Short mmCIF file of C-alpha atoms in Angstrom, two decimals:
data_model
loop_
_atom_site.label_atom_id
_atom_site.label_comp_id
_atom_site.label_asym_id
_atom_site.label_seq_id
_atom_site.Cartn_x
_atom_site.Cartn_y
_atom_site.Cartn_z
CA MET D 7 22.57 -18.77 6.56
CA ALA D 8 19.13 -18.57 8.14
CA SER D 9 19.23 -14.76 8.03
CA GLN D 10 19.55 -14.90 4.23
CA GLU D 11 16.44 -17.05 3.74
CA ARG D 12 13.33 -15.21 2.60
CA THR D 13 11.09 -16.13 5.50
CA GLU D 14 9.61 -12.75 6.46
CA THR D 15 6.36 -11.32 5.14
CA ALA D 16 6.80 -8.28 2.92
CA THR D 17 6.37 -4.87 4.50
CA PRO D 18 3.88 -2.32 3.09
CA ARG D 19 6.82 -0.29 1.78
CA ARG D 20 8.21 -3.25 -0.16
CA ARG D 21 4.77 -3.95 -1.61
CA GLN D 22 4.45 -0.33 -2.70
CA ASP D 23 7.90 -0.38 -4.34
CA ALA D 24 7.02 -3.59 -6.20
CA ARG D 25 3.74 -2.07 -7.35
CA GLU D 26 5.53 1.01 -8.66
CA ARG D 27 7.74 -1.32 -10.70
CA GLY D 28 4.65 -3.07 -12.09
CA GLN D 29 5.20 -6.23 -10.05
CA VAL D 30 1.66 -7.22 -9.11
CA ALA D 31 -0.35 -10.43 -8.88
CA ARG D 32 -2.07 -10.61 -12.23
CA SER D 33 -3.23 -13.35 -14.60
CA SER D 34 -3.45 -12.50 -18.29
CA ASP D 35 -5.76 -15.50 -18.72
CA VAL D 36 -8.41 -13.82 -16.57
CA ASN D 37 -8.42 -10.76 -18.83
CA ALA D 38 -8.54 -12.81 -22.02
CA ILE D 39 -11.36 -15.11 -20.86
CA ILE D 40 -13.51 -12.30 -19.45
CA VAL D 41 -13.18 -10.37 -22.71
CA PHE D 42 -13.91 -13.53 -24.72
CA LEU D 43 -17.05 -14.38 -22.75
CA THR D 44 -18.27 -10.79 -22.86
CA VAL D 45 -17.85 -10.58 -26.63
CA LEU D 46 -19.50 -13.99 -27.04
CA VAL D 47 -22.58 -12.97 -25.06
CA VAL D 48 -22.86 -9.61 -26.80
CA LEU D 49 -22.58 -11.28 -30.23
CA ARG D 50 -25.27 -13.75 -29.19
CA ILE D 51 -27.57 -10.88 -28.27
CA LEU D 52 -26.76 -8.94 -31.43
CA THR D 53 -27.35 -11.99 -33.63
CA SER D 54 -31.02 -11.97 -32.79
CA ARG D 55 -31.39 -8.20 -32.86
CA GLU D 56 -29.16 -7.27 -35.78
CA TYR D 57 -29.71 -10.29 -38.00
CA ASP D 58 -31.93 -8.42 -40.45
CA THR D 59 -29.47 -5.52 -40.63
CA VAL D 60 -26.51 -7.79 -41.36
CA ALA D 61 -28.51 -9.78 -43.90
CA THR D 62 -29.59 -6.59 -45.66
CA LEU D 63 -26.02 -5.34 -45.85
CA CYS D 64 -24.81 -8.65 -47.27
CA VAL D 65 -27.55 -8.77 -49.88
CA HIS D 66 -26.96 -5.16 -50.84
CA TYR D 67 -23.21 -5.42 -51.36
CA TRP D 68 -23.10 -8.89 -52.83
CA GLY D 69 -26.08 -8.19 -55.06
CA ALA D 70 -24.64 -4.95 -56.36
CA LEU D 71 -21.30 -6.36 -57.45
CA ASP D 72 -22.31 -6.43 -61.13
CA GLU D 73 -23.40 -2.78 -60.97
CA ILE D 74 -20.22 -1.43 -59.45
CA ARG D 75 -18.09 0.63 -61.80
CA VAL D 76 -14.56 -0.29 -60.93
CA SER D 77 -12.47 2.78 -60.29
CA PRO D 78 -10.31 3.98 -57.40
CA ASP D 79 -12.96 6.49 -56.33
CA SER D 80 -15.88 4.04 -56.44
CA ILE D 81 -14.00 1.30 -54.58
CA MET D 82 -12.95 3.75 -51.88
CA ALA D 83 -16.51 5.07 -51.55
CA TYR D 84 -17.97 1.57 -51.22
CA ALA D 85 -15.27 0.61 -48.72
CA ILE D 86 -15.92 3.66 -46.55
CA THR D 87 -19.67 3.05 -46.63
CA ALA D 88 -19.26 -0.63 -45.75
CA ILE D 89 -16.89 0.16 -42.87
CA ALA D 90 -19.23 2.84 -41.50
CA GLN D 91 -22.31 0.60 -41.64
CA SER D 92 -20.40 -2.33 -40.15
CA ALA D 93 -19.20 -0.08 -37.34
CA LEU D 94 -22.81 0.82 -36.54
CA VAL D 95 -23.53 -2.87 -36.10
CA LEU D 96 -20.35 -3.87 -34.26
CA TRP D 97 -19.75 -0.88 -31.98
CA PRO D 98 -21.48 -2.57 -29.01
CA VAL D 99 -19.02 -5.45 -29.32
CA VAL D 100 -16.02 -3.12 -29.28
CA VAL D 101 -17.36 -1.12 -26.32
CA ALA D 102 -18.22 -4.27 -24.37
CA ALA D 103 -14.76 -5.76 -25.02
CA ALA D 104 -13.00 -2.58 -23.86
CA ALA D 105 -15.18 -2.34 -20.75
CA ALA D 106 -14.56 -6.01 -19.92
CA ALA D 107 -10.78 -5.61 -20.31
CA LEU D 108 -10.78 -2.53 -18.08
CA ALA D 109 -12.95 -4.21 -15.44
CA ALA D 110 -10.77 -7.34 -15.41
CA ASN D 111 -7.63 -5.25 -14.83
CA LEU D 112 -9.25 -3.17 -12.12
CA LEU D 113 -10.51 -6.27 -10.32
CA GLN D 114 -7.04 -7.80 -10.29
CA VAL D 115 -4.66 -4.91 -9.63
CA GLY D 116 -6.80 -1.79 -9.31
CA PHE D 117 -5.70 1.44 -10.94
CA LEU D 118 -1.99 1.15 -11.64
CA CYS D 119 0.39 3.46 -13.47
CA ALA D 120 3.96 2.11 -13.48
CA PRO D 121 6.27 4.15 -15.75
CA LYS D 122 9.28 2.19 -14.45
CA VAL D 123 8.09 -0.84 -16.44
CA ILE D 124 8.89 0.79 -19.79
CA ARG D 125 12.45 1.69 -18.80
CA LEU D 126 15.26 -0.24 -20.46
CA ASP D 127 16.50 -3.02 -18.20
CA ALA D 128 19.79 -4.57 -19.33
CA SER D 129 19.17 -7.68 -17.23
CA ARG D 130 16.28 -8.62 -19.50
CA LEU D 131 18.73 -8.83 -22.40
CA ASN D 132 21.03 -11.18 -20.54
CA PRO D 133 20.82 -14.64 -22.22
CA VAL D 134 21.77 -16.36 -18.95
CA ASN D 135 18.78 -14.84 -17.17
CA GLY D 136 16.57 -15.75 -20.11
CA PHE D 137 17.78 -19.35 -19.98
CA LYS D 138 17.02 -19.48 -16.24
CA ARG D 139 13.50 -18.14 -16.83
CA LEU D 140 12.98 -20.76 -19.55
CA PHE D 141 13.45 -23.59 -17.04
CA SER D 142 11.95 -21.89 -14.00
CA LEU D 143 8.92 -22.99 -12.01
CA ARG D 144 6.86 -20.27 -13.65
CA ALA D 145 7.75 -21.54 -17.14
CA CYS D 146 6.82 -25.10 -16.18
CA VAL D 147 3.49 -23.92 -14.85
CA GLU D 148 2.82 -21.97 -18.06
CA LEU D 149 3.54 -25.10 -20.13
CA LEU D 150 1.20 -27.21 -18.02
CA LYS D 151 -1.47 -24.52 -18.30
CA ALA D 152 -1.22 -24.46 -22.08
CA LEU D 153 -1.46 -28.26 -22.33
CA LEU D 154 -4.40 -28.33 -19.94
CA LYS D 155 -6.25 -25.62 -21.85
CA ILE D 156 -5.76 -27.48 -25.14
CA ALA D 157 -7.05 -30.68 -23.57
CA VAL D 158 -10.09 -28.95 -22.05
CA VAL D 159 -11.06 -27.17 -25.27
CA ALA D 160 -10.58 -30.35 -27.31
CA TYR D 161 -12.72 -32.39 -24.94
CA ILE D 162 -15.50 -29.81 -24.83
CA GLY D 163 -15.49 -29.47 -28.63
CA TYR D 164 -15.62 -33.23 -29.15
CA SER D 165 -18.31 -33.86 -26.53
CA THR D 166 -20.51 -31.03 -27.84
CA LEU D 167 -20.20 -32.18 -31.46
CA TRP D 168 -20.90 -35.75 -30.45
CA GLY D 169 -23.98 -34.68 -28.51
CA SER D 170 -25.21 -32.66 -31.52
CA ARG D 171 -24.48 -35.31 -34.14
CA HIS D 172 -28.18 -35.78 -34.86
CA LEU D 173 -28.32 -32.14 -36.01
CA LEU D 174 -25.30 -32.58 -38.26
CA PHE D 175 -26.98 -35.46 -40.09
CA VAL D 176 -29.93 -33.28 -41.14
CA LEU D 177 -27.81 -30.40 -42.47
CA PRO D 178 -28.21 -31.50 -46.13
CA GLU D 179 -31.98 -31.09 -45.77
CA GLN D 180 -31.74 -27.51 -44.46
CA THR D 181 -31.67 -24.22 -46.30
CA VAL D 182 -28.58 -22.04 -46.16
CA ALA D 183 -30.11 -19.98 -43.36
CA GLY D 184 -31.03 -23.14 -41.45
CA VAL D 185 -27.51 -24.54 -41.82
CA MET D 186 -26.03 -21.27 -40.53
CA LEU D 187 -28.37 -21.27 -37.52
CA ILE D 188 -27.53 -24.87 -36.58
CA ILE D 189 -23.78 -24.41 -37.00
CA GLY D 190 -23.91 -21.06 -35.18
CA ASP D 191 -25.80 -22.60 -32.25
CA ILE D 192 -23.33 -25.49 -31.94
CA ALA D 193 -20.36 -23.12 -32.20
CA TYR D 194 -21.90 -20.86 -29.55
CA ARG D 195 -22.36 -23.75 -27.13
CA ILE D 196 -18.80 -24.94 -27.69
CA CYS D 197 -17.39 -21.47 -27.14
CA LEU D 198 -19.54 -20.84 -24.06
CA LYS D 199 -18.65 -24.14 -22.37
CA ALA D 200 -14.99 -23.75 -23.25
CA GLY D 201 -14.98 -20.17 -22.02
CA LEU D 202 -16.53 -21.10 -18.66
CA ALA D 203 -14.09 -23.98 -18.22
CA LEU D 204 -11.16 -21.74 -19.10
CA LEU D 205 -12.48 -19.12 -16.68
CA VAL D 206 -12.20 -21.66 -13.85
CA LEU D 207 -8.63 -22.40 -14.93
CA ALA D 208 -7.90 -18.67 -15.17
CA LEU D 209 -9.13 -18.08 -11.60
CA ALA D 210 -6.93 -20.94 -10.41
CA ASP D 211 -4.04 -19.33 -12.29
CA TYR D 212 -4.78 -16.02 -10.59
CA GLY D 213 -4.56 -17.78 -7.22
CA PHE D 214 -1.20 -19.24 -8.24
CA GLN D 215 0.02 -15.82 -9.39
CA ARG D 216 -0.91 -14.33 -6.02
CA TRP D 217 0.93 -17.12 -4.20
CA GLN D 218 3.98 -16.69 -6.43
CA HIS D 219 3.85 -12.91 -5.99
CA GLU D 220 3.77 -13.21 -2.19
CA LYS D 221 6.67 -15.67 -2.35
CA ASP D 222 8.72 -13.31 -4.53
CA LEU D 223 8.07 -10.41 -2.15
CA ARG D 224 9.26 -12.25 0.95
CA MET D 225 12.22 -10.67 2.70
CA THR D 226 15.24 -11.85 4.63
CA ARG D 227 15.65 -10.75 8.22
CA GLN D 228 18.50 -8.47 7.20
CA GLU D 229 16.29 -6.83 4.54
CA LEU D 230 13.58 -6.39 7.18
CA ARG D 231 16.04 -4.69 9.54
CA ASP D 232 17.30 -2.45 6.74
CA GLU D 233 13.72 -1.56 5.82
CA TYR D 234 12.98 -0.67 9.41
CA LYS D 235 16.06 1.56 9.54
CA ARG D 236 15.02 3.39 6.39
CA GLN D 237 11.51 3.97 7.71
CA GLU D 238 12.24 4.70 11.35
CA GLY D 239 15.72 6.12 10.97
CA ASP D 240 19.11 4.90 12.13
CA PRO D 241 18.90 3.99 15.86
CA LEU D 242 22.28 5.62 16.51
CA LEU D 243 21.15 8.80 14.80
CA LYS D 244 17.89 8.80 16.74
CA GLN D 245 19.83 8.29 19.95
CA ARG D 246 22.07 11.26 19.16
CA ILE D 247 19.01 13.39 18.37
CA ARG D 248 17.37 12.45 21.68
CA GLN D 249 20.62 13.16 23.51
CA ARG D 250 20.87 16.55 21.83
CA GLN D 251 17.26 17.33 22.77
CA ARG D 252 17.95 16.40 26.39
CA GLU D 253 21.00 18.65 26.42
CA LEU D 254 19.03 21.59 25.07
CA ALA D 255 16.23 21.00 27.58
CA ARG D 256 18.83 20.82 30.37
CA ARG D 257 20.39 24.09 29.26
CA ARG D 258 17.01 25.83 29.23
CA MET D 259 16.30 24.40 32.68
CA MET D 260 19.63 25.57 34.05
CA ALA D 261 18.99 29.04 32.65
CA GLU D 262 15.91 29.23 34.90
CA VAL D 263 17.78 28.42 38.12
CA PRO D 264 19.07 32.00 38.68
CA LYS D 265 15.46 33.22 38.40
CA ALA D 266 14.26 30.83 41.13
CA ASP D 267 13.24 31.98 44.60
CA VAL D 268 14.63 28.95 46.43
CA VAL D 269 16.34 25.59 45.84
CA ILE D 270 15.26 22.74 48.10
CA THR D 271 17.76 19.88 48.56
CA ASN D 272 17.91 16.34 49.97
CA PRO D 273 20.67 17.45 50.91
CA THR D 274 23.09 16.19 48.22
CA HIS D 275 21.22 13.66 46.05
CA LEU D 276 18.29 15.86 44.95
CA ALA D 277 17.75 19.53 44.17
CA VAL D 278 14.50 21.26 43.19
CA ALA D 279 14.32 24.92 42.20
CA LEU D 280 11.03 26.78 42.88
CA ARG D 281 9.83 30.09 41.57
CA TYR D 282 6.73 32.08 42.43
CA ASP D 283 5.41 35.23 40.74
CA PRO D 284 2.07 36.19 42.27
CA ALA D 285 1.32 38.52 39.37
CA HIS D 286 1.40 35.70 36.83
CA MET D 287 1.15 32.43 38.80
CA ASP D 288 -1.56 30.90 40.92
CA ALA D 289 0.96 28.73 42.75
CA PRO D 290 4.73 28.17 42.82
CA CYS D 291 6.17 26.03 40.03
CA VAL D 292 9.23 23.85 39.61
CA VAL D 293 11.66 25.51 37.19
CA ALA D 294 14.46 22.95 37.53
CA LYS D 295 15.22 19.68 39.24
CA GLY D 296 17.91 17.03 39.17
CA GLU D 297 19.70 14.30 41.05
CA ARG D 298 23.31 13.53 41.85
CA ALA D 299 25.64 15.48 39.48
CA LEU D 300 22.80 17.52 38.05
CA ALA D 301 21.61 18.38 41.56
CA GLU D 302 25.10 19.52 42.44
CA ARG D 303 25.19 21.74 39.35
CA ILE D 304 21.82 23.29 40.28
CA ARG D 305 23.13 24.10 43.77
CA GLU D 306 26.28 25.68 42.33
CA ILE D 307 24.33 27.90 39.92
CA ALA D 308 21.94 28.87 42.73
CA ARG D 309 24.79 29.88 45.06
CA GLU D 310 26.46 31.87 42.28
CA ALA D 311 23.16 33.70 41.60
CA GLY D 312 22.43 34.26 45.29
CA VAL D 313 19.42 31.97 45.36
CA PRO D 314 18.85 30.47 48.83
CA VAL D 315 19.51 26.72 49.13
CA ILE D 316 17.46 25.10 51.88
CA GLU D 317 17.66 21.48 53.00
CA ASN D 318 14.32 19.70 53.45
CA ARG D 319 14.65 16.01 52.79
CA GLU D 320 10.96 15.01 52.69
CA LEU D 321 9.81 18.02 50.68
CA ALA D 322 12.64 17.65 48.16
CA GLN D 323 11.77 13.99 47.62
CA SER D 324 8.06 14.76 47.23
CA LEU D 325 8.64 17.61 44.80
CA PHE D 326 11.11 15.59 42.74
CA ARG D 327 8.74 12.62 42.54
CA LEU D 328 5.41 14.42 41.99
CA VAL D 329 6.10 17.60 40.02
CA PRO D 330 7.64 17.75 36.51
CA VAL D 331 9.76 20.67 35.35
CA GLY D 332 7.37 23.51 34.60
CA GLY D 333 4.59 22.03 36.75
CA VAL D 334 2.93 23.69 39.73
CA ILE D 335 3.12 22.21 43.20
CA PRO D 336 0.21 19.97 44.28
CA SER D 337 -2.18 21.05 47.00
CA GLN D 338 -0.80 18.62 49.59
CA LEU D 339 2.59 20.38 49.42
CA PHE D 340 1.18 23.89 49.38
CA GLU D 341 1.61 24.57 53.12
CA ALA D 342 5.18 23.23 53.32
CA VAL D 343 6.28 25.29 50.31
CA ALA D 344 4.51 28.37 51.67
CA GLN D 345 6.47 28.15 54.94
CA ILE D 346 9.79 27.91 53.09
CA LEU D 347 8.96 30.81 50.75
CA ALA D 348 7.83 32.91 53.69
CA TYR D 349 11.15 32.21 55.41
CA VAL D 350 13.08 33.12 52.23
CA TYR D 351 11.16 36.36 51.85
CA ARG D 352 11.89 37.30 55.47
CA ILE D 353 15.64 36.74 55.20
CA ARG D 354 15.68 38.71 51.94
CA GLY D 355 13.62 41.47 53.40
CA LYS D 356 10.77 41.00 50.94
CA THR D 357 7.07 41.04 51.54
CA PRO D 358 5.82 37.44 51.93
CA ALA D 359 3.54 37.67 48.91
CA PHE D 360 2.98 33.93 48.91
CA SER D 361 1.71 33.92 52.47
CA SER D 362 -0.64 36.79 51.87
CA ALA D 363 -1.87 35.19 48.66
CA ALA D 364 -2.53 31.96 50.53
#
């Protein structure tokens, strides 16, 4: 069925859920190559700066072998000293590697803490699922990547050695230090070229991982509707809530009808209840209004409470159309309302406060 096909773009909520489960677009090759290139460059820099230090350490320990008194304490002391002095030389490499690994992760996925990843998932132990993953598109891509990387590294190694063959022929004429420098330079160039080539492949792999991740996150139309219901709420429930709110608002409105001074009708289709308190209001306000059945109910409550009901077709239509419940009458209706209130006050024997206020 078309509704079951994953054709819809993932919602932000689905992306967040996948991220919490550790499902993000990430290439492990990018991390490995960035760390490799960083360590390679740092070692290159340290080779020129720390060469004398390393050479001194080698001469010291290799030259003192005949003077070492073999015992558990002496071997442990020499080992601790050697490790400490080596750490002084190599600590920039360790720090650079850690910083490169952290930067590579942050660039790909940002800061991510996904405790759900370490939970036991029985589906991962299912041999059927493992067999499916073995022959999946992702597994085929990983195999092609591995073969391509082997081919690239082999080609770069061969071409670099072939281009440096004139240096290899003069190695027998060099001192030990000269041989180490030549071999180290060739090895550095091979590693650097291979690392840059693998970095290009790693970036391509990252693009594939993003494409695959977006494909895996796609949703069916039914899933999209369910997601919308979870976020926005069940439409039926929302409808019941709105209906309940309207009922409560109607009850509050009806409770104001007995307090009104007059109800103006149309004569049967519309009913608008007005109230005016000169001590607290600048102008009369609409306390209730309705049409058809609701208008009839307003008239009934008004008659039961002794509120005058006056028919004025044009004024009722204007008030119903222009003034919301709780709103004051507009200036263009001020005179017509004043005449009706003055009439109501006279028949009730009250002082026409509205007229005097006008």
